[in-house]
mmCIF file of C-alpha atoms in Angstrom:
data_model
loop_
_atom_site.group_PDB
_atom_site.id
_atom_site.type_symbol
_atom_site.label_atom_id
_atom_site.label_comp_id
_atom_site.label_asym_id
_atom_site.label_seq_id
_atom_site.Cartn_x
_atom_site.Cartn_y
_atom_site.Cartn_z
ATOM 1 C CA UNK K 17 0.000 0.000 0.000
ATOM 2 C CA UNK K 18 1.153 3.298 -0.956
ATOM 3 C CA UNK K 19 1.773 6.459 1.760
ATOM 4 C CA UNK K 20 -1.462 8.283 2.509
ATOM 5 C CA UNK K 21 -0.993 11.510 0.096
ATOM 6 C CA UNK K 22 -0.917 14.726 2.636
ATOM 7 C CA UNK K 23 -4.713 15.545 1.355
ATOM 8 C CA UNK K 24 -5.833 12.375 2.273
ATOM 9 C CA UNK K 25 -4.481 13.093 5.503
ATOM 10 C CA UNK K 26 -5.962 16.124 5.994
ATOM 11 C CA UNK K 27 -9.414 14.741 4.820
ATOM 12 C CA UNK K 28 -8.667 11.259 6.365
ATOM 13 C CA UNK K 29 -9.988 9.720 3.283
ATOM 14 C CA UNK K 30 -8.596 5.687 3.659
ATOM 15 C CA UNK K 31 -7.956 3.256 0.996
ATOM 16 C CA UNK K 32 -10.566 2.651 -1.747
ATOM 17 C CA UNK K 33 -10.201 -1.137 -3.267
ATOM 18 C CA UNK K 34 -10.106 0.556 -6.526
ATOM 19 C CA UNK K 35 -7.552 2.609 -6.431
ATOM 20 C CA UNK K 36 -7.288 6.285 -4.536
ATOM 21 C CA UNK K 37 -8.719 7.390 -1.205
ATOM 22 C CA UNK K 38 -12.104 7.733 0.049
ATOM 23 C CA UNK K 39 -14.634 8.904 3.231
ATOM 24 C CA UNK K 40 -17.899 8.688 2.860
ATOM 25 C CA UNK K 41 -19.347 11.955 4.097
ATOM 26 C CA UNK K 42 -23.141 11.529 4.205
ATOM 27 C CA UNK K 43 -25.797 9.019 3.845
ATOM 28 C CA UNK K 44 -29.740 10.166 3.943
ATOM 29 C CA UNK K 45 -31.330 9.269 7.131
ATOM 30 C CA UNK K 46 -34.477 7.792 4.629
ATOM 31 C CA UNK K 47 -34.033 4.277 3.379
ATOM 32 C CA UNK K 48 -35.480 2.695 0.118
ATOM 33 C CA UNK K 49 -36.409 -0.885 -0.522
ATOM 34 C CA UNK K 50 -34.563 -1.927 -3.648
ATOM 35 C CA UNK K 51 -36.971 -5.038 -5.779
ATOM 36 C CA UNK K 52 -35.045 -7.716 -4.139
ATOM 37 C CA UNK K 53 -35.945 -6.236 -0.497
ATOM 38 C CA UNK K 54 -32.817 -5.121 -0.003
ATOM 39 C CA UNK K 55 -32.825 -1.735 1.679
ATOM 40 C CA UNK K 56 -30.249 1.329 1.509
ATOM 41 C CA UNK K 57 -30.521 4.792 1.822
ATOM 42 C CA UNK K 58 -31.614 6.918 -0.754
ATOM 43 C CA UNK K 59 -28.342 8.305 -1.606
ATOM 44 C CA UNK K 60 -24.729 8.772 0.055
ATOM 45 C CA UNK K 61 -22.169 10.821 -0.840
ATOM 46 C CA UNK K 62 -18.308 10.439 -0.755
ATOM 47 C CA UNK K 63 -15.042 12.713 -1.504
ATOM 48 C CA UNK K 64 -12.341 10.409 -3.270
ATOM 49 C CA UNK K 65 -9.345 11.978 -4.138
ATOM 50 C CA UNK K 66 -6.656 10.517 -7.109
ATOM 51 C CA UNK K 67 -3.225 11.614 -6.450
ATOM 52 C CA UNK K 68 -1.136 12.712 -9.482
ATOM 53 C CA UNK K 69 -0.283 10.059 -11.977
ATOM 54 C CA UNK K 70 -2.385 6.979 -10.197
ATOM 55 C CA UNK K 71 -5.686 5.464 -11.379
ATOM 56 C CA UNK K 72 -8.767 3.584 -10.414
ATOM 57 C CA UNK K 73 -9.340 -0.404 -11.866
ATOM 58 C CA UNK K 74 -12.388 -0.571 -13.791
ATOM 59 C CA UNK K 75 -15.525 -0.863 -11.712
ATOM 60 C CA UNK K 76 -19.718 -0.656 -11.979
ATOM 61 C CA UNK K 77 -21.793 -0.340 -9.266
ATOM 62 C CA UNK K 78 -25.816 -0.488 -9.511
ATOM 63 C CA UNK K 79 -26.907 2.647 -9.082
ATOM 64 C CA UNK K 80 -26.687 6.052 -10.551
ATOM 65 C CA UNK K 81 -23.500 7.851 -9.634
ATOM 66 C CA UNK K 82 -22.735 11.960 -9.874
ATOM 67 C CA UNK K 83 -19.446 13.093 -9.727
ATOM 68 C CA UNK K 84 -18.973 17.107 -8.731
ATOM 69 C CA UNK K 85 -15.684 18.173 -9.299
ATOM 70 C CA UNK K 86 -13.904 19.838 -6.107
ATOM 71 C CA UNK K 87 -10.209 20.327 -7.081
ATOM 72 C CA UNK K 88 -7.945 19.274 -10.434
ATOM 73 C CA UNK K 89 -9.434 17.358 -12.686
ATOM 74 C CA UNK K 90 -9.477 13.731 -13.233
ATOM 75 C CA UNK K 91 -10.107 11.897 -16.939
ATOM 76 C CA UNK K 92 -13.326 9.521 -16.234
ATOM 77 C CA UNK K 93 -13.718 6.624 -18.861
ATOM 78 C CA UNK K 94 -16.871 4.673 -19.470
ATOM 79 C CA UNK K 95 -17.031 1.289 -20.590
ATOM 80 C CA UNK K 96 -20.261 0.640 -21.580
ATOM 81 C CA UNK K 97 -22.808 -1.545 -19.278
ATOM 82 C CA UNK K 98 -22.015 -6.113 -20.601
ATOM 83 C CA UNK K 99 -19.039 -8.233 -20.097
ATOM 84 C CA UNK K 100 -16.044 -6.651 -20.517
ATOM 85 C CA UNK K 101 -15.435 -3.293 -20.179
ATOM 86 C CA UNK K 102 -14.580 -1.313 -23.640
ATOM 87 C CA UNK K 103 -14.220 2.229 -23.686
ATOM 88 C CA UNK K 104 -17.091 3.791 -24.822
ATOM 89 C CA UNK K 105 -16.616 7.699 -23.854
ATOM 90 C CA UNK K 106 -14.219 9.822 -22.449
ATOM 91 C CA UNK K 107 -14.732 12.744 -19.807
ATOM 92 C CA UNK K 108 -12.362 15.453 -18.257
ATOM 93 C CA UNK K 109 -14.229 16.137 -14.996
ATOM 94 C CA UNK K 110 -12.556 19.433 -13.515
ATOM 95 C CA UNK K 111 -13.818 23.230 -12.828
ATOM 96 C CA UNK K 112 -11.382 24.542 -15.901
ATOM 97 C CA UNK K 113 -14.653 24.887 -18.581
ATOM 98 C CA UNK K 114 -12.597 26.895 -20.584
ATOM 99 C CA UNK K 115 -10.334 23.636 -21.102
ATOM 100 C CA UNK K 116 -13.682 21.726 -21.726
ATOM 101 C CA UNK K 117 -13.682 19.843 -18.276
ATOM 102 C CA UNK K 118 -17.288 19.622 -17.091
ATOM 103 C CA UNK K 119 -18.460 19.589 -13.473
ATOM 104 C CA UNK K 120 -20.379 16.806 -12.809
ATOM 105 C CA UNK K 121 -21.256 13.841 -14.568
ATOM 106 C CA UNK K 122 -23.850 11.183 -14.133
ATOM 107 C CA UNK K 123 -22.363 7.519 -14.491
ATOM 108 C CA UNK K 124 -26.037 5.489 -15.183
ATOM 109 C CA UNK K 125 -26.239 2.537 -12.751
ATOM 110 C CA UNK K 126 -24.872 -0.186 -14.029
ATOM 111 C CA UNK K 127 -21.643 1.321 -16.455
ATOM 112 C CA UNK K 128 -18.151 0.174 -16.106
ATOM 113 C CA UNK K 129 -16.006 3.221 -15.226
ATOM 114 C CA UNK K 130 -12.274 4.548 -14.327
ATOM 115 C CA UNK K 131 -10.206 6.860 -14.238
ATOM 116 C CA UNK K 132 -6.638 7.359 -15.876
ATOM 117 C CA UNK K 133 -3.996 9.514 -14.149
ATOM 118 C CA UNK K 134 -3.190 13.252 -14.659
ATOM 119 C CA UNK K 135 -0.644 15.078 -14.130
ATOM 120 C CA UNK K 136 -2.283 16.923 -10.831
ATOM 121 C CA UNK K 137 -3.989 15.657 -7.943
ATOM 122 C CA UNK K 138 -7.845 15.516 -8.382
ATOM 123 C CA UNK K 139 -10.640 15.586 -5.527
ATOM 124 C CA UNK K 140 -14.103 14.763 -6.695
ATOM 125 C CA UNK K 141 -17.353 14.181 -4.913
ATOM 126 C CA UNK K 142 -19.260 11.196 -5.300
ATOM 127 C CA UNK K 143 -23.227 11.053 -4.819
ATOM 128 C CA UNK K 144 -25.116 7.640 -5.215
ATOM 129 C CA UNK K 145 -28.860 6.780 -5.578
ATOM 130 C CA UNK K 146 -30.132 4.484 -4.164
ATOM 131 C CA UNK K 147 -27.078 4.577 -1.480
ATOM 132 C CA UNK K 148 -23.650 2.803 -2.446
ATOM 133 C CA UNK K 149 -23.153 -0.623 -0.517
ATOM 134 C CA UNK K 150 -20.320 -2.785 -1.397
ATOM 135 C CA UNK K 151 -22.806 -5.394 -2.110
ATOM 136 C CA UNK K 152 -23.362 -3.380 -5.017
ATOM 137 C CA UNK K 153 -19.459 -2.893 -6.112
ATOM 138 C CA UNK K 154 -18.186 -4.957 -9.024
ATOM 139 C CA UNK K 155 -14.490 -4.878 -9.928
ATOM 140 C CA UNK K 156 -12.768 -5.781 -13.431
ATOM 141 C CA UNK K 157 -9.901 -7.766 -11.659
ATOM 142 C CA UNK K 158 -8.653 -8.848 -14.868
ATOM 143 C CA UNK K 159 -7.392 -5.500 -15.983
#
């Protein structure tokens, strides 16, 4: 395991299992029963931050994701929603607009995603609805 960046300290955002740092920072006091009678909360909320030149594995999760960019800007690659993940589009999720970066992006539930390193360090917020649960985390742990 790599050193805990100095942000991460700061934040004290841990390890995420794929790849960066992460604290989840809310989660709504109302719960929703998912069709399998599963409950979670409506929606949670994380900050994960990507240090300068790492990257995340490819990974879904089943439910709608929003990322709000917070500081730098990270690359975010989607890989389309069966099997194997292919890339299918390519975002630059920062505050420059100027540069084209947008500020948030919706990842539909269900859609293989990653990101690729930059050259700065990049802090993003996460929101998920219904809640994120690990039961709901798939990782490509092939690539």
């Amino acid at each position: 395991m790599t050193r805990r960046p100095p942000l991460a300290e700061t934040l004290d955002l841990q390890p995420h299992p794929e790849g960066g740092w992460y604290r989840r920072t809310w989660a709504s006091d109302v719960e929703v029963s998912l069709p399998d009678g599963r409950v979670r909360p409506t929606a949670t909320a994380i900050l994960f931050l990507l240090p300068a030149g790492e990257s995340s594995a490819w990974h879904r999760v089943t439910s709608d994701e929003v990322w709000i960019a917070q500081r730098g800007s990270v690359r975010l690659e989607l890989g389309g929603t069966h099997g194997r993940p292919e890339v299918t589009a390519a975002l630059d999720v920062g505050t420059d607009l100027d540069l084209g970066e947008v500020p948030q992006v919706r990842v539909p539930a269900g859609t293989w995603q990653r990101t690729v390193p930059s050259s700065a360090d990049a802090l993003v917020s996460c929101v998920v609805s219904p809640g994120f649960d690990f039961d709901d985390f798939e990782l490509d742990v092939d690539r």
